[in-house]
Amino acid sequence: IFKAVGKVEVLEDASLMDAVTAVSGSGPAYFFLLMEEMIRVAEEMGLPSDVASGLVCQTAKGASILAESARLKNETPAQLRAKVTSPGGTTQAAVDTLKKLNFDRIITAALTAARDRSKELSSNNNRNPRHYRNTNARRTEWF
């Protein structure tokens, strides 16, 4: 079932599930939040709402397609970013601002909070067995 909507990863170490939850389970919300803010600012800059929304959605779609293609060629997101960032250009100005405002720390704090909350929830629920099945003694497959 899950393969129909995405990729299923097999974890050798079940203790990594909280990190998976922080990255992948909660991850779409992070992208949606970024999109919300990009749309809001685009509208404040004068773009009509439908144009702002369309541009942001297409930008997210294009970036996702490029990222997956690059991943298959062992290219990193940092390499992709460098390819689309002209020195001294508009993208460089925006990236420099994000770095100056500690974008990396914001992302670290958010994912850490999600991982820690996942740990709290799993310790309270003692990992509901419906969420996984043991395929052998060393491997757990998560859905």
GROMACS .gro file of C-alpha atoms in nm:
model
  143
    1ILE     CA    1   0.000   0.000   0.000
    2PHE     CA    2   0.265   0.253   0.103
    3LYS     CA    3   0.474   0.191  -0.208
    4ALA     CA    4   0.185   0.332  -0.412
    5VAL     CA    5   0.232   0.679  -0.259
    6GLY     CA    6   0.603   0.688  -0.188
    7LYS     CA    7   0.917   0.496  -0.114
    8VAL     CA    8   0.934   0.244   0.170
    9GLU     CA    9   1.264   0.244   0.358
   10VAL     CA   10   1.381  -0.055   0.559
   11LEU     CA   11   1.557   0.034   0.882
   12GLU     CA   12   1.801  -0.207   1.038
   13ASP     CA   13   1.777  -0.013   1.366
   14ALA     CA   14   1.424   0.047   1.494
   15SER     CA   15   1.553   0.318   1.730
   16LEU     CA   16   1.589   0.544   1.424
   17MET     CA   17   1.211   0.559   1.379
   18ASP     CA   18   1.187   0.878   1.583
   19ALA     CA   19   1.432   1.047   1.344
   20VAL     CA   20   1.232   0.916   1.047
   21THR     CA   21   0.918   1.063   1.202
   22ALA     CA   22   1.091   1.401   1.246
   23VAL     CA   23   1.224   1.407   0.890
   24SER     CA   24   0.959   1.233   0.683
   25GLY     CA   25   0.646   1.205   0.895
   26SER     CA   26   0.644   1.571   0.992
   27GLY     CA   27   0.847   1.689   0.693
   28PRO     CA   28   0.563   1.786   0.459
   29ALA     CA   29   0.443   2.042   0.715
   30TYR     CA   30   0.784   2.214   0.708
   31PHE     CA   31   0.766   2.253   0.331
   32PHE     CA   32   0.405   2.372   0.352
   33LEU     CA   33   0.506   2.632   0.613
   34LEU     CA   34   0.783   2.758   0.385
   35MET     CA   35   0.533   2.771   0.099
   36GLU     CA   36   0.282   2.961   0.315
   37GLU     CA   37   0.541   3.224   0.397
   38MET     CA   38   0.663   3.254   0.039
   39ILE     CA   39   0.304   3.304  -0.079
   40ARG     CA   40   0.234   3.558   0.196
   41VAL     CA   41   0.543   3.763   0.111
   42ALA     CA   42   0.478   3.739  -0.264
   43GLU     CA   43   0.129   3.878  -0.202
   44GLU     CA   44   0.275   4.156   0.015
   45MET     CA   45   0.509   4.235  -0.276
   46GLY     CA   46   0.201   4.287  -0.493
   47LEU     CA   47   0.151   3.956  -0.671
   48PRO     CA   48  -0.211   3.840  -0.700
   49SER     CA   49  -0.290   3.551  -0.466
   50ASP     CA   50  -0.347   3.298  -0.744
   51VAL     CA   51  -0.023   3.396  -0.917
   52ALA     CA   52   0.175   3.383  -0.590
   53SER     CA   53   0.032   3.042  -0.503
   54GLY     CA   54   0.091   2.905  -0.852
   55LEU     CA   55   0.450   3.028  -0.866
   56VAL     CA   56   0.532   2.886  -0.524
   57CYS     CA   57   0.370   2.549  -0.599
   58GLN     CA   58   0.551   2.517  -0.931
   59THR     CA   59   0.878   2.621  -0.769
   60ALA     CA   60   0.835   2.352  -0.502
   61LYS     CA   61   0.745   2.093  -0.764
   62GLY     CA   62   1.042   2.181  -0.983
   63ALA     CA   63   1.282   2.182  -0.690
   64SER     CA   64   1.154   1.841  -0.580
   65ILE     CA   65   1.197   1.693  -0.927
   66LEU     CA   66   1.548   1.836  -0.956
   67ALA     CA   67   1.641   1.712  -0.609
   68GLU     CA   68   1.525   1.356  -0.678
   69SER     CA   69   1.704   1.350  -1.013
   70ALA     CA   70   2.022   1.480  -0.851
   71ARG     CA   71   1.995   1.227  -0.566
   72LEU     CA   72   1.991   0.943  -0.817
   73LYS     CA   73   2.318   1.082  -0.957
   74ASN     CA   74   2.468   1.115  -0.606
   75GLU     CA   75   2.449   1.494  -0.618
   76THR     CA   76   2.369   1.675  -0.296
   77PRO     CA   77   2.118   1.954  -0.234
   78ALA     CA   78   2.416   2.181  -0.163
   79GLN     CA   79   2.549   2.109  -0.512
   80LEU     CA   80   2.208   2.182  -0.662
   81ARG     CA   81   2.185   2.507  -0.467
   82ALA     CA   82   2.527   2.611  -0.596
   83LYS     CA   83   2.413   2.541  -0.954
   84VAL     CA   84   2.113   2.773  -0.921
   85THR     CA   85   2.289   3.047  -0.723
   86SER     CA   86   2.471   3.311  -0.924
   87PRO     CA   87   2.747   3.481  -0.724
   88GLY     CA   88   2.628   3.828  -0.632
   89GLY     CA   89   2.280   3.761  -0.767
   90THR     CA   90   1.932   3.763  -0.620
   91THR     CA   91   1.943   3.404  -0.502
   92GLN     CA   92   2.278   3.465  -0.333
   93ALA     CA   93   2.129   3.764  -0.150
   94ALA     CA   94   1.841   3.552  -0.022
   95VAL     CA   95   2.062   3.256   0.077
   96ASP     CA   96   2.304   3.487   0.258
   97THR     CA   97   2.012   3.635   0.452
   98LEU     CA   98   1.882   3.289   0.550
   99LYS     CA   99   2.228   3.191   0.669
  100LYS     CA  100   2.274   3.518   0.860
  101LEU     CA  101   1.942   3.452   1.037
  102ASN     CA  102   2.061   3.101   1.135
  103PHE     CA  103   1.832   2.901   0.909
  104ASP     CA  104   2.038   2.591   0.992
  105ARG     CA  105   1.970   2.632   1.365
  106ILE     CA  106   1.599   2.678   1.305
  107ILE     CA  107   1.582   2.354   1.107
  108THR     CA  108   1.792   2.169   1.365
  109ALA     CA  109   1.570   2.290   1.649
  110ALA     CA  110   1.250   2.197   1.464
  111LEU     CA  111   1.361   1.845   1.371
  112THR     CA  112   1.502   1.786   1.718
  113ALA     CA  113   1.172   1.895   1.875
  114ALA     CA  114   0.980   1.659   1.646
  115ARG     CA  115   1.217   1.370   1.719
  116ASP     CA  116   1.199   1.430   2.094
  117ARG     CA  117   0.820   1.449   2.084
  118SER     CA  118   0.811   1.125   1.885
  119LYS     CA  119   1.021   0.961   2.156
  120GLU     CA  120   0.781   1.089   2.423
  121LEU     CA  121   0.478   0.962   2.235
  122SER     CA  122   0.634   0.624   2.162
  123SER     CA  123   0.739   0.573   2.523
  124ASN     CA  124   0.383   0.657   2.633
  125ASN     CA  125   0.232   0.420   2.378
  126ASN     CA  126   0.509   0.161   2.393
  127ARG     CA  127   0.516   0.154   2.010
  128ASN     CA  128   0.181   0.029   1.894
  129PRO     CA  129   0.257  -0.296   1.706
  130ARG     CA  130   0.028  -0.196   1.419
  131HIS     CA  131   0.298   0.048   1.304
  132TYR     CA  132   0.560  -0.211   1.228
  133ARG     CA  133   0.626  -0.577   1.173
  134ASN     CA  134   0.941  -0.767   1.249
  135THR     CA  135   1.066  -0.942   0.939
  136ASN     CA  136   1.352  -1.108   1.121
  137ALA     CA  137   1.549  -1.067   1.442
  138ARG     CA  138   1.771  -0.789   1.305
  139ARG     CA  139   1.541  -0.596   1.078
  140THR     CA  140   1.224  -0.395   1.127
  141GLU     CA  141   1.022  -0.268   0.836
  142TRP     CA  142   0.836   0.057   0.903
  143PHE     CA  143   0.537   0.181   0.709
   0.00000   0.00000   0.00000
